[in-house]
Structure formats: C-alpha cells, structure tokens
Short mmCIF file of N, CA, C and O in Angstrom, two decimals:
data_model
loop_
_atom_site.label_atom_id
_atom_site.label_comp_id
_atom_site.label_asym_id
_atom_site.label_seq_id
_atom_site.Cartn_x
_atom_site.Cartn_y
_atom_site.Cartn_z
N UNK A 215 10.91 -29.77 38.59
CA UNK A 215 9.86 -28.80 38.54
C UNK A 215 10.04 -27.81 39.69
O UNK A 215 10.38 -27.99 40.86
N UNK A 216 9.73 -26.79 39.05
CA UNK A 216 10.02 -25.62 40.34
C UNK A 216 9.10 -24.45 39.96
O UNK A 216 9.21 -23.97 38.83
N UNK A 217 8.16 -23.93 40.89
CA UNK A 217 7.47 -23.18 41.07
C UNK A 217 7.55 -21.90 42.01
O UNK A 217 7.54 -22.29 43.18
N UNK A 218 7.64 -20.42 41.91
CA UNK A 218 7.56 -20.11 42.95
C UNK A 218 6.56 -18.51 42.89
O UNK A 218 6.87 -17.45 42.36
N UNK A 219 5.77 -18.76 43.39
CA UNK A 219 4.37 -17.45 43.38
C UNK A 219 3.43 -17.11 45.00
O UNK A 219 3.67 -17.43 46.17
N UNK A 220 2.62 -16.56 44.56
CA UNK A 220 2.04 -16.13 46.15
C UNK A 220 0.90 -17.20 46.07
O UNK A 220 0.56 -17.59 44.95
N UNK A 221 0.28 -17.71 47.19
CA UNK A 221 -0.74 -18.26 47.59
C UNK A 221 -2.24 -17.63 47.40
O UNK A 221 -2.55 -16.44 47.41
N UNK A 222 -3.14 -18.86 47.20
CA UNK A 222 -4.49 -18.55 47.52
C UNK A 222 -5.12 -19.23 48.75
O UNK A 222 -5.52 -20.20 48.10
N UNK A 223 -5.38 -19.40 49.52
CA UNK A 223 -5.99 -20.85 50.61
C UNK A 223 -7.22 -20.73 50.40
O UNK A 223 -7.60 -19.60 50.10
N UNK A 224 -8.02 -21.61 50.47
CA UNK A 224 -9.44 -22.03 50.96
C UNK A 224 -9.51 -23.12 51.14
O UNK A 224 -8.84 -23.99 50.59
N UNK A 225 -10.67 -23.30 52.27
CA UNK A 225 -10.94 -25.19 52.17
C UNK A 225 -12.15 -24.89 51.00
O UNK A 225 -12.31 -25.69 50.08
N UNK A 226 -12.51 -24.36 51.06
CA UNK A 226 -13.57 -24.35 50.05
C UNK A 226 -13.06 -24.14 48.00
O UNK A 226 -13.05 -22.98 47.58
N UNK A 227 -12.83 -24.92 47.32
CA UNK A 227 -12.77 -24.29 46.03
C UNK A 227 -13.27 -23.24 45.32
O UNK A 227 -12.73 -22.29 44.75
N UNK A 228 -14.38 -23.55 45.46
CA UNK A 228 -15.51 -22.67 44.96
C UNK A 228 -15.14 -21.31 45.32
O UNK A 228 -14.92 -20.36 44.58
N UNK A 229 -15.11 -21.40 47.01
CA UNK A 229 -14.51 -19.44 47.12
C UNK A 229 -13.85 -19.14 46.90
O UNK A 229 -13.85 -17.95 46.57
N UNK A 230 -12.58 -19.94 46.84
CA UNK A 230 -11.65 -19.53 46.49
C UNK A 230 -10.99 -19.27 44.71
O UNK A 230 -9.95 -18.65 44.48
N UNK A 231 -11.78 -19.84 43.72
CA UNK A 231 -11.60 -19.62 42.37
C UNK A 231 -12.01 -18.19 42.38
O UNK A 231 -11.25 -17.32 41.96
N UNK A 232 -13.07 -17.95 42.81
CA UNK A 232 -13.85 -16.70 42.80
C UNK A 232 -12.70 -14.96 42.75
O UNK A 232 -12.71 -13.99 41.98
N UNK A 233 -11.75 -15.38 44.19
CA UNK A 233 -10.10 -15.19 44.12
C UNK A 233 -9.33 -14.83 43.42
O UNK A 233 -8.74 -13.77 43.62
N UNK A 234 -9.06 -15.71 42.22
CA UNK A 234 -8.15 -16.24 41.29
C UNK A 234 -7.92 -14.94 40.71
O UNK A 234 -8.95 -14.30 40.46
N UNK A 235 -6.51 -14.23 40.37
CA UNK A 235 -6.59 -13.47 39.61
C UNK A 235 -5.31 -13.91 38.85
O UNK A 235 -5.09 -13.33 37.79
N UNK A 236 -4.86 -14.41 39.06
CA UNK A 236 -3.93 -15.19 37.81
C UNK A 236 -2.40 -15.41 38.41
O UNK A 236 -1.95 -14.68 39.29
N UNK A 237 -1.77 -16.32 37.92
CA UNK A 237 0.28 -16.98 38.67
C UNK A 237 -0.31 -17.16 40.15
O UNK A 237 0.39 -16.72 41.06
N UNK A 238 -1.26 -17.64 40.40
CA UNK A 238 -1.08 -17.75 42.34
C UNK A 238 -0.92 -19.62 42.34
O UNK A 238 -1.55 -20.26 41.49
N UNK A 239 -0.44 -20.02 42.90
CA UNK A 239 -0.43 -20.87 43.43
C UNK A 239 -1.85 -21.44 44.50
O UNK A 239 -1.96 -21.03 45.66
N UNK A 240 -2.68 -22.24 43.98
CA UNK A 240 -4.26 -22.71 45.10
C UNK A 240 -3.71 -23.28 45.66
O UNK A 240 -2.95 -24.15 45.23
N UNK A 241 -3.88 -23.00 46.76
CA UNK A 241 -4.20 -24.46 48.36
C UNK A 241 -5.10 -24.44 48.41
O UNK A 241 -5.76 -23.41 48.51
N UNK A 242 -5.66 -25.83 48.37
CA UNK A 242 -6.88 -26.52 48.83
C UNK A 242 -7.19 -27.48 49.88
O UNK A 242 -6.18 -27.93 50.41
N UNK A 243 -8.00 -27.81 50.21
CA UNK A 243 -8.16 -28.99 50.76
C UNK A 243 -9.38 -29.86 50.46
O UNK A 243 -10.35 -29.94 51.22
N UNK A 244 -9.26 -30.56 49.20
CA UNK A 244 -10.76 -30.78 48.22
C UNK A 244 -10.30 -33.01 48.37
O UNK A 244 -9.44 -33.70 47.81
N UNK A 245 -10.75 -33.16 48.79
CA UNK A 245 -10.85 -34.50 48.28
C UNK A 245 -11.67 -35.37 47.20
O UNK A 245 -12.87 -35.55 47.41
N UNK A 246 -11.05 -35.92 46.03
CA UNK A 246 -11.56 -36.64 44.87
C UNK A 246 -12.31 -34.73 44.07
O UNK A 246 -13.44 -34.28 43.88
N UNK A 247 -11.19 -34.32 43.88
CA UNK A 247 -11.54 -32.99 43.11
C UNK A 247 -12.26 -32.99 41.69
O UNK A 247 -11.61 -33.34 40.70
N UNK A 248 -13.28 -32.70 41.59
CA UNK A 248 -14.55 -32.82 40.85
C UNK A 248 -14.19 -31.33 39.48
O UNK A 248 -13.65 -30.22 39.51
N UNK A 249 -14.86 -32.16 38.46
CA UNK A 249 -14.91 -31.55 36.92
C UNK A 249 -15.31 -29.86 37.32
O UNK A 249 -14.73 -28.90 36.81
N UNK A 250 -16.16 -29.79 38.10
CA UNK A 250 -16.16 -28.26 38.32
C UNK A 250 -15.11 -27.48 38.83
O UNK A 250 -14.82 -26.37 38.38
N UNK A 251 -14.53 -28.04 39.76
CA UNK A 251 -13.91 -27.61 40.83
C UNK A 251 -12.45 -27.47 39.84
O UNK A 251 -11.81 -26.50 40.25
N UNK A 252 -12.00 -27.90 39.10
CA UNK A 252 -11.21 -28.27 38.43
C UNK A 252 -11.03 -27.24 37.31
O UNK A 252 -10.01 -26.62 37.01
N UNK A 253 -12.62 -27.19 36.59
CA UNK A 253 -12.13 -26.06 35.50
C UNK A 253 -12.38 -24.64 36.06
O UNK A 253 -11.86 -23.72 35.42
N UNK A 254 -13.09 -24.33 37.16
CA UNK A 254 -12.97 -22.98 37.96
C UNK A 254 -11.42 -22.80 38.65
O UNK A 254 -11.33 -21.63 39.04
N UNK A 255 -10.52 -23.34 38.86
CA UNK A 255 -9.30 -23.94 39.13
C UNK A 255 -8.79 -23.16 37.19
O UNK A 255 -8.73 -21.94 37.03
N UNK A 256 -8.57 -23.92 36.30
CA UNK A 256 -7.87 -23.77 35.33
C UNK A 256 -8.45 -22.04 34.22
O UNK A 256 -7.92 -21.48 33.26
N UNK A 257 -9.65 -21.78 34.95
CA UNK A 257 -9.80 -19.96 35.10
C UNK A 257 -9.54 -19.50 35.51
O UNK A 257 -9.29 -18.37 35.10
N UNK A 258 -9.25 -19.92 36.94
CA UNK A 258 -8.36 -18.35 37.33
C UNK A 258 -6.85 -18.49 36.98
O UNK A 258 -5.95 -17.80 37.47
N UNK A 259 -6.65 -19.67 35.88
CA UNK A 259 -5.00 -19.10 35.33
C UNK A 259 -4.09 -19.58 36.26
O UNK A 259 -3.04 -18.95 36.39
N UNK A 260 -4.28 -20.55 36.93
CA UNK A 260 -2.92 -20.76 38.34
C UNK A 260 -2.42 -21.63 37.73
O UNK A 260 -2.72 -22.34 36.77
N UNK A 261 -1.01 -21.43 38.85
CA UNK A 261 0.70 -21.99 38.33
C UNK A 261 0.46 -23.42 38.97
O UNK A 261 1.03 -24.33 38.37
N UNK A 262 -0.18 -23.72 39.94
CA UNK A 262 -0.31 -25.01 40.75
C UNK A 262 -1.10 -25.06 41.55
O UNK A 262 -1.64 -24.15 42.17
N UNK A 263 -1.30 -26.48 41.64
CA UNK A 263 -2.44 -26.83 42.90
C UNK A 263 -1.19 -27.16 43.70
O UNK A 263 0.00 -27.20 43.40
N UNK A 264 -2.17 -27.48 45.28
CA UNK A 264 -1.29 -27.76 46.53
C UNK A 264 -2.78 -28.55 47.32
O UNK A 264 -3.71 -27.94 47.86
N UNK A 265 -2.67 -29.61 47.22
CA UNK A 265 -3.93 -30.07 48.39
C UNK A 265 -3.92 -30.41 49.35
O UNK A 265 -2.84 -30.99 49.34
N UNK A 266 -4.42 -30.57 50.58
CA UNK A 266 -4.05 -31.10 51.66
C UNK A 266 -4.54 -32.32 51.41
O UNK A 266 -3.86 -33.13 52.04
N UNK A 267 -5.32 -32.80 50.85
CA UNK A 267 -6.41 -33.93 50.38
C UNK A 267 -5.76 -35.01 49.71
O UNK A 267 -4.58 -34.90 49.39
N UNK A 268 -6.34 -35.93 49.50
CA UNK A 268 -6.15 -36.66 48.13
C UNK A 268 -6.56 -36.26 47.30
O UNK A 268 -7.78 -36.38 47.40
N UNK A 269 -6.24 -35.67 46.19
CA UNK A 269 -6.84 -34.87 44.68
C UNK A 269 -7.63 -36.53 44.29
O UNK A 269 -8.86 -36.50 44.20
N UNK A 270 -7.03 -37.73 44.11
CA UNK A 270 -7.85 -39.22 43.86
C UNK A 270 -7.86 -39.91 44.89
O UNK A 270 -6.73 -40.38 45.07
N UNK A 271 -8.63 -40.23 45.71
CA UNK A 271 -9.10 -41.58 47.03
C UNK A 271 -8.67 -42.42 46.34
O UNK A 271 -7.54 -42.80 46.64
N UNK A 272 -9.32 -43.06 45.19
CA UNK A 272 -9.71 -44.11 44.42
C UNK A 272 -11.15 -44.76 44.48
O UNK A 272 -11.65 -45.62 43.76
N UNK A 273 -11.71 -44.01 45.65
CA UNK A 273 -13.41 -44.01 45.24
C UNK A 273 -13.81 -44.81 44.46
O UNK A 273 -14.03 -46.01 44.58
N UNK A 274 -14.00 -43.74 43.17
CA UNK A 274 -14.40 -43.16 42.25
C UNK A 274 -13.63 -42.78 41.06
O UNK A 274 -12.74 -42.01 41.39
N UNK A 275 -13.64 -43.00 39.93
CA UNK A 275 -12.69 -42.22 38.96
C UNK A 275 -13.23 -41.05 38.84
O UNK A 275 -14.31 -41.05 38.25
N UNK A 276 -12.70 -39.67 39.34
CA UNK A 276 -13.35 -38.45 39.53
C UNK A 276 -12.67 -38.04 38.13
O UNK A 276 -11.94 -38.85 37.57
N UNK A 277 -12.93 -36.68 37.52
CA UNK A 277 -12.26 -36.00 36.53
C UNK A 277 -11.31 -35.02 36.54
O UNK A 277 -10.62 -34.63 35.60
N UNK A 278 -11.34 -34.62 37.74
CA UNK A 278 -10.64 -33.34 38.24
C UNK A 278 -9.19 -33.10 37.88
O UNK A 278 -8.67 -32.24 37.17
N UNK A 279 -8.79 -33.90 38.43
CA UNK A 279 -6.72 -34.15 38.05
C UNK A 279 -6.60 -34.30 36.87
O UNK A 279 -5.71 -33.74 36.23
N UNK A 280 -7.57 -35.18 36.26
CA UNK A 280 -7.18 -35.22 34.90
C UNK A 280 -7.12 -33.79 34.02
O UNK A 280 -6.29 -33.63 33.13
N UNK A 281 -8.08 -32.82 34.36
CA UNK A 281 -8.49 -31.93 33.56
C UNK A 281 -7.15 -30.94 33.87
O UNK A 281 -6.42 -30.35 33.07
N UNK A 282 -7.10 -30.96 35.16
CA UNK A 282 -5.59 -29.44 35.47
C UNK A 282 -4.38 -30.34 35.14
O UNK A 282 -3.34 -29.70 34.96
N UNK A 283 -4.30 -31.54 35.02
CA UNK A 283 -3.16 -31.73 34.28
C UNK A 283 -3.16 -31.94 32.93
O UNK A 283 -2.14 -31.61 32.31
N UNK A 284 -4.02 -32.39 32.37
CA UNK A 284 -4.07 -31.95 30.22
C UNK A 284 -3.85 -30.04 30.50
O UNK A 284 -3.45 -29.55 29.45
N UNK A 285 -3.96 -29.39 31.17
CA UNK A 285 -3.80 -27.87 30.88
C UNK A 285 -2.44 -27.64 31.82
O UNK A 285 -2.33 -26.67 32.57
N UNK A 286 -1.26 -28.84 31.66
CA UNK A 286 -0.08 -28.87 32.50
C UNK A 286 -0.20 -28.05 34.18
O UNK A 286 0.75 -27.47 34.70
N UNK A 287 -1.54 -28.19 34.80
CA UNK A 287 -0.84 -27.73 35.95
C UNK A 287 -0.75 -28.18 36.85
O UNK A 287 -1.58 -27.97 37.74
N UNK A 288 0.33 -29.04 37.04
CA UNK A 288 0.46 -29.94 38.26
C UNK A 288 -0.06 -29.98 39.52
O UNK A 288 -0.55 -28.88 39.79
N UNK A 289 -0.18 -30.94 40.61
CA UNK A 289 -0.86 -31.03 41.69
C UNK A 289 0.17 -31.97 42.70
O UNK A 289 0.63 -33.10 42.60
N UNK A 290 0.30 -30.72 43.87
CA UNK A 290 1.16 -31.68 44.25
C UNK A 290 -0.04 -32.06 46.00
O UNK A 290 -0.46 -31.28 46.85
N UNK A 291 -0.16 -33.28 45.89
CA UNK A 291 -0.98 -33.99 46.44
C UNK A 291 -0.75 -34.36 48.40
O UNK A 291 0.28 -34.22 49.06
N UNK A 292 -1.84 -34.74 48.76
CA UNK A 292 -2.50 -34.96 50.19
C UNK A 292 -0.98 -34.45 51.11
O UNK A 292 -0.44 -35.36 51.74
N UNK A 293 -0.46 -33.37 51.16
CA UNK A 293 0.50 -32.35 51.77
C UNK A 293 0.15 -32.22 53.54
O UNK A 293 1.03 -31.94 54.36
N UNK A 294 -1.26 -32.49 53.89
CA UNK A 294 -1.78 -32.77 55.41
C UNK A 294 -2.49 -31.17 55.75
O UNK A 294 -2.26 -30.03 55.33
N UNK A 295 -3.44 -31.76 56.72
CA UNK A 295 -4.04 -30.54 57.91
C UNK A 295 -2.88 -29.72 58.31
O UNK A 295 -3.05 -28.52 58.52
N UNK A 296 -1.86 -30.19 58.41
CA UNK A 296 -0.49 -29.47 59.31
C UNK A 296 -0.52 -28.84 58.45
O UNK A 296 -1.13 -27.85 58.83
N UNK A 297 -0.15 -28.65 57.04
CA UNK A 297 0.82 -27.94 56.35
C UNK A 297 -0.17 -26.93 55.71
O UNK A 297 0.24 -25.84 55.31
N UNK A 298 -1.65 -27.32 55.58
CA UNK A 298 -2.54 -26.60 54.82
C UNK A 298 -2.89 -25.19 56.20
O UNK A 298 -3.42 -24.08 56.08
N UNK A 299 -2.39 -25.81 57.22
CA UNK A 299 -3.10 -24.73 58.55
C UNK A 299 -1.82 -23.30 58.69
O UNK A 299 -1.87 -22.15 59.13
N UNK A 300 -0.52 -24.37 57.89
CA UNK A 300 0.62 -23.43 57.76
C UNK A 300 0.76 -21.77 57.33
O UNK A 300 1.37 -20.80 57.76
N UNK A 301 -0.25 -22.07 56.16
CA UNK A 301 0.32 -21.25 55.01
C UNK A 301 -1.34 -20.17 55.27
O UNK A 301 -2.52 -20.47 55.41
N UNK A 302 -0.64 -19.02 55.22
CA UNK A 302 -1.36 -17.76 55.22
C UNK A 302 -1.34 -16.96 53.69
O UNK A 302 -0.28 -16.56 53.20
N UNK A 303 -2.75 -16.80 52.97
CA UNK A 303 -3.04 -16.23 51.70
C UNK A 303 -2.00 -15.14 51.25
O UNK A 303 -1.81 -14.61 52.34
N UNK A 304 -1.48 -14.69 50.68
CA UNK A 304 -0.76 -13.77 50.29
C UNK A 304 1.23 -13.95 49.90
O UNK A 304 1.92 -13.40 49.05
N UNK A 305 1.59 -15.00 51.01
CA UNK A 305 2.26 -15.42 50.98
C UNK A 305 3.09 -15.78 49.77
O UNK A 305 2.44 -15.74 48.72
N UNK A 306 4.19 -16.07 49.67
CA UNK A 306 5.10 -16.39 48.77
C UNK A 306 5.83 -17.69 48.95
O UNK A 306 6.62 -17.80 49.88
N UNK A 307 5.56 -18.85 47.96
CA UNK A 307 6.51 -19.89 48.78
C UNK A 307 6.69 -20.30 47.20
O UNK A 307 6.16 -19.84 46.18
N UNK A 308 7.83 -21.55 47.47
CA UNK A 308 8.49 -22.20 46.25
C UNK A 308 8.23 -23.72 46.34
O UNK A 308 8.46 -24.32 47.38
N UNK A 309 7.79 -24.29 45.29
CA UNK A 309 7.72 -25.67 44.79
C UNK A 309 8.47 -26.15 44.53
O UNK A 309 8.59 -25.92 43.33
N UNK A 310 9.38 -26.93 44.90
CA UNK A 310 10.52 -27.71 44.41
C UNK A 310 10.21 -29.53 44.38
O UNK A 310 10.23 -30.30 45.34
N UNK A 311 10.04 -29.75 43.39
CA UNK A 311 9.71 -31.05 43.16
C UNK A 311 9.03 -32.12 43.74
O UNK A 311 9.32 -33.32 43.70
N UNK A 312 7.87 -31.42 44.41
CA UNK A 312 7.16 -31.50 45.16
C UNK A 312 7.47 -31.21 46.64
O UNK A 312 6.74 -31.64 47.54
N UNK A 313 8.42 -30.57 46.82
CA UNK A 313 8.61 -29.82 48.27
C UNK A 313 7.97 -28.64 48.35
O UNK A 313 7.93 -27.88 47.38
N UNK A 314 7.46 -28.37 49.38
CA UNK A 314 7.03 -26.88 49.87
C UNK A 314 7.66 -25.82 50.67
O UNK A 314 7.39 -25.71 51.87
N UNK A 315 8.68 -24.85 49.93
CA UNK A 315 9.39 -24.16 50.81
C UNK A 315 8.99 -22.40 50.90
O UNK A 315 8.77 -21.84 49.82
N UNK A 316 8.93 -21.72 51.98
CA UNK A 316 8.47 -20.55 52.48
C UNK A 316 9.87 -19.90 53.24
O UNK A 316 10.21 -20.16 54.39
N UNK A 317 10.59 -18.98 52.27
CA UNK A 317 11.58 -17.60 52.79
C UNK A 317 12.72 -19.08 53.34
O UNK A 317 13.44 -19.04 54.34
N UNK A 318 12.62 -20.11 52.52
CA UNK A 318 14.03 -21.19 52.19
C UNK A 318 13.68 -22.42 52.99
O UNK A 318 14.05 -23.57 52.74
N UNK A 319 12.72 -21.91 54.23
CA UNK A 319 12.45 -23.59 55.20
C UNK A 319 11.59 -24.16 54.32
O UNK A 319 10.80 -23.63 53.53
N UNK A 320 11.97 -25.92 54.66
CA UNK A 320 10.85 -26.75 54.05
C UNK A 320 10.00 -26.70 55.03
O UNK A 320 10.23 -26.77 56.24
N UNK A 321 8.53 -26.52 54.21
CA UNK A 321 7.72 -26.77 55.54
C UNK A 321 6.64 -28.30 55.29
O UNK A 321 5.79 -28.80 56.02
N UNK A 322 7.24 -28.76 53.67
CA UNK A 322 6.57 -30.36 54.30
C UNK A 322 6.47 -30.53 52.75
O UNK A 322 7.15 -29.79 52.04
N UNK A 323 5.51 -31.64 52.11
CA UNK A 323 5.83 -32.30 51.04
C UNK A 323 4.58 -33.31 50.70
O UNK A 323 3.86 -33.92 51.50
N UNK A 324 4.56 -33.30 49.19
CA UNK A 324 3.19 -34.29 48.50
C UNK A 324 3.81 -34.60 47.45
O UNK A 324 4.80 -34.14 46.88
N UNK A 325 2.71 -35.90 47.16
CA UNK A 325 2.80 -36.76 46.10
C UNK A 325 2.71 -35.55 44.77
O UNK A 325 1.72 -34.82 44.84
N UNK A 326 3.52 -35.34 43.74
CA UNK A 326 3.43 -34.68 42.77
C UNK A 326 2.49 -35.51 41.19
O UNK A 326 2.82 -36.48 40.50
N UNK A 327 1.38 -34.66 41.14
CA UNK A 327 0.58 -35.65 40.81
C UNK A 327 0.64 -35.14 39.14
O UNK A 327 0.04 -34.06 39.11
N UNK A 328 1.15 -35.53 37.68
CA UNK A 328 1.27 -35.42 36.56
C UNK A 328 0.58 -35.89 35.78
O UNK A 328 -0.11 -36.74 36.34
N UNK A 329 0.37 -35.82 34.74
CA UNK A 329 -0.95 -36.61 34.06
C UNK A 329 -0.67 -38.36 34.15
O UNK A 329 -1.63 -39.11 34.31
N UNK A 330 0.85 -38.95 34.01
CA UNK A 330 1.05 -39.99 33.97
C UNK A 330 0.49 -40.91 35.44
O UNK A 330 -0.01 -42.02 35.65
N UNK A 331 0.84 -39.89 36.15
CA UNK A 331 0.17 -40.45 38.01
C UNK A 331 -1.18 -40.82 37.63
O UNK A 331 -1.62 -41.97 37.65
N UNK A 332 -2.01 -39.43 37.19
CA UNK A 332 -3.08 -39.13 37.55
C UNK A 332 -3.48 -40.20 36.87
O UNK A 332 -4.47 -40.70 37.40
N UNK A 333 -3.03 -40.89 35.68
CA UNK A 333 -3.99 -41.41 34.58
C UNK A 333 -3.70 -43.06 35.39
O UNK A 333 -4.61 -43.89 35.44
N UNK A 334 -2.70 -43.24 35.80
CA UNK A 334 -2.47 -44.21 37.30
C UNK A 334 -3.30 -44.40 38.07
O UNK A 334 -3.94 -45.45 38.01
N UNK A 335 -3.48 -43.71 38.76
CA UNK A 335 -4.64 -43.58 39.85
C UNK A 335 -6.13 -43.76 39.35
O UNK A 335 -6.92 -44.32 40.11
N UNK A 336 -6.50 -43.38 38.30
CA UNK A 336 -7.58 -43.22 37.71
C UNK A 336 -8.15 -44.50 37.23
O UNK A 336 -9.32 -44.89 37.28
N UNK A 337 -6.87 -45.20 36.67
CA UNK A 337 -7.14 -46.99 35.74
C UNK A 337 -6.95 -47.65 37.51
O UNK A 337 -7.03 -48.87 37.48
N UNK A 338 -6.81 -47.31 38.40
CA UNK A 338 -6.78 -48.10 39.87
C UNK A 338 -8.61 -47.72 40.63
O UNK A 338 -9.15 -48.42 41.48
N UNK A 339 -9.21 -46.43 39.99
CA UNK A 339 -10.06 -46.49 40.69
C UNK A 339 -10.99 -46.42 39.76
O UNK A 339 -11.81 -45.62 40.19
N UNK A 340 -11.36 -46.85 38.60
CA UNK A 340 -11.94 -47.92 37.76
C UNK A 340 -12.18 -49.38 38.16
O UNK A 340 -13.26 -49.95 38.02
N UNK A 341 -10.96 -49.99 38.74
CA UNK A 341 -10.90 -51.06 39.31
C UNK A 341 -11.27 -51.31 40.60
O UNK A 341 -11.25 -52.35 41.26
N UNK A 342 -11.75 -49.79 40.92
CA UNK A 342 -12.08 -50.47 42.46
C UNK A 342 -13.67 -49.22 42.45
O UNK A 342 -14.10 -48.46 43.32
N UNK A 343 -14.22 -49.59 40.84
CA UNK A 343 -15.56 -49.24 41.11
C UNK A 343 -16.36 -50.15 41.17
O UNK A 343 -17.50 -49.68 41.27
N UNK A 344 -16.37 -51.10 41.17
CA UNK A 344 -17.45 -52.53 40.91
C UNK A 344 -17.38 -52.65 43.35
O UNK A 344 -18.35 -52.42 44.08
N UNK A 345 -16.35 -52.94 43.69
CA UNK A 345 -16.96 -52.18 44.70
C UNK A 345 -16.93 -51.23 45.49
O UNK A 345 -17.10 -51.58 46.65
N UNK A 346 -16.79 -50.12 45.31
CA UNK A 346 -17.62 -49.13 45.46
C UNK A 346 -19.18 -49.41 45.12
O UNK A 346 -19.84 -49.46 46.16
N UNK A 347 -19.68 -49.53 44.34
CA UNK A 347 -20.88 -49.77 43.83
C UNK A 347 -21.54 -50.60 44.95
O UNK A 347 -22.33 -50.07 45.74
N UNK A 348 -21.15 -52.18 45.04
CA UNK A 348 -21.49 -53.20 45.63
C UNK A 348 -21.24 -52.61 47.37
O UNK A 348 -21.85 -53.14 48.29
N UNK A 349 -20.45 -51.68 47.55
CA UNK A 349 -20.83 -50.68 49.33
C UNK A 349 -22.21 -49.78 49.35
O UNK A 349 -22.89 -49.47 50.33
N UNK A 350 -22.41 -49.41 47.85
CA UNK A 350 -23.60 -48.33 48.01
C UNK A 350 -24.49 -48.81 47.93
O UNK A 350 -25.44 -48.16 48.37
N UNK A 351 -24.82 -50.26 47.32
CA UNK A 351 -26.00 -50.55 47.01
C UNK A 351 -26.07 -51.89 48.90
O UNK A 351 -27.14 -52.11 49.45
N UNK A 352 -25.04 -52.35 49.30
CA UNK A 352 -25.72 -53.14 50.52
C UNK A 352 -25.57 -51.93 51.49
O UNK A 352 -25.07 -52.40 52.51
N UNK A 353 -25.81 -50.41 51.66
CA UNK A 353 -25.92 -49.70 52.43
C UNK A 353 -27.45 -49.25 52.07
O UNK A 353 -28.01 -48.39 52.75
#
C-alpha cells in the first residue's frame, strides 16, 4: 500500500473534517474513534487516516475503524505524540506500508489497521467488555 497526498492535522476531528476538501491525508490524534468522528472522516473524501492514538484501546468495541475501513480507507495506527507534533498541515508526505515518509526521510511508523485487523481488535474488545463493565459499575 502506498499513499502519497498533502496533510490535514488536528487533535480535534471534528475541526478538522470541517477542513476536508478531498485526497488529503487526516492526522489525528482520536483515541477509540467514534461512529461520528468516522463518517465526518469518510465526507471529506480522504485517502487515509494517520493517528497518533489507538484508533481501538480495546475498551470498548467502538465503530469507527470499522466504518473507514468498509469505505477502504485505511488507518495506519497509534504513530505517537512525536510524530503527530512532526507534521505541519499542508505538507506532502508518502505512506508506504505503513511507514511515514516526508521529501524521502522516514519519520516513524503504525500499526496499519485494515478491515481484517480492525474486525480483530473489535472480537478482542467484545471480550474484554464484561470487564470493562464490571470497572464502571465498582467505580
């Protein structure tokens, strides 16, 4: 897989869909990325996510990953504070199989997250909702 387009950044989703005008590549930094966040994400038309986050903790089975990957657009996953503080909006960088490269340097690397991951992660945090539950309710 290889990607290569200009950037959007926000820590915030929300402002940053707002953004979206179509082939950009999102950086985010959204943890357990939520059904909204997700299809405001697959409106503005982007080539890829980039999170600094975990797109899935395992919490929770969130919906988010699932939804931008049934509309193929991959996520390449928890990339760090370092690499999300890297990258300046406008920018141009390339995806290479889950590498992150800017004018040819790598500048760092995530879990590439596909529907087969995602649907992975998802049957793991199903299994780890009974407790979850059993933390919220003796809190």
């Amino acid at each position: 897989m290889r990607v290569e387009a200009p950037i959007k950044v926000d820590r915030k989703t929300k402002r940053l869909a707002k953004r979206l005008t179509g082939g950009e590549i999102a950086v985010i930094n959204h943890i357990d990325i939520d059904e909204v966040a997700a299809n405001s994400l697959v409106e503005g038309k982007i080539k890829l996510v980039i999170n600094a986050a975990q797109s899935i903790s395992g919490r929770y089975p969130n919906k988010g990953p699932g939804i931008l990957t049934e509309k193929n657009i991959l996520i390449i996953d928890n990339v760090g504070e370092e690499l999300f503080h890297s990258l300046t909006e406008g920018q141009i960088i390339e995806v290479i199989d889950g590498e992150i490269y800017r004018d040819g340097e790598l500048l760092g690397s995530g879990e590439v997250l596909d529907k087969k991951v995602v649907s992975e992660k998802l049957k793991k945090a199903y299994e780890n909702l009974a407790v979850e539950l059993d933390r919220f309710l003796d809190n």
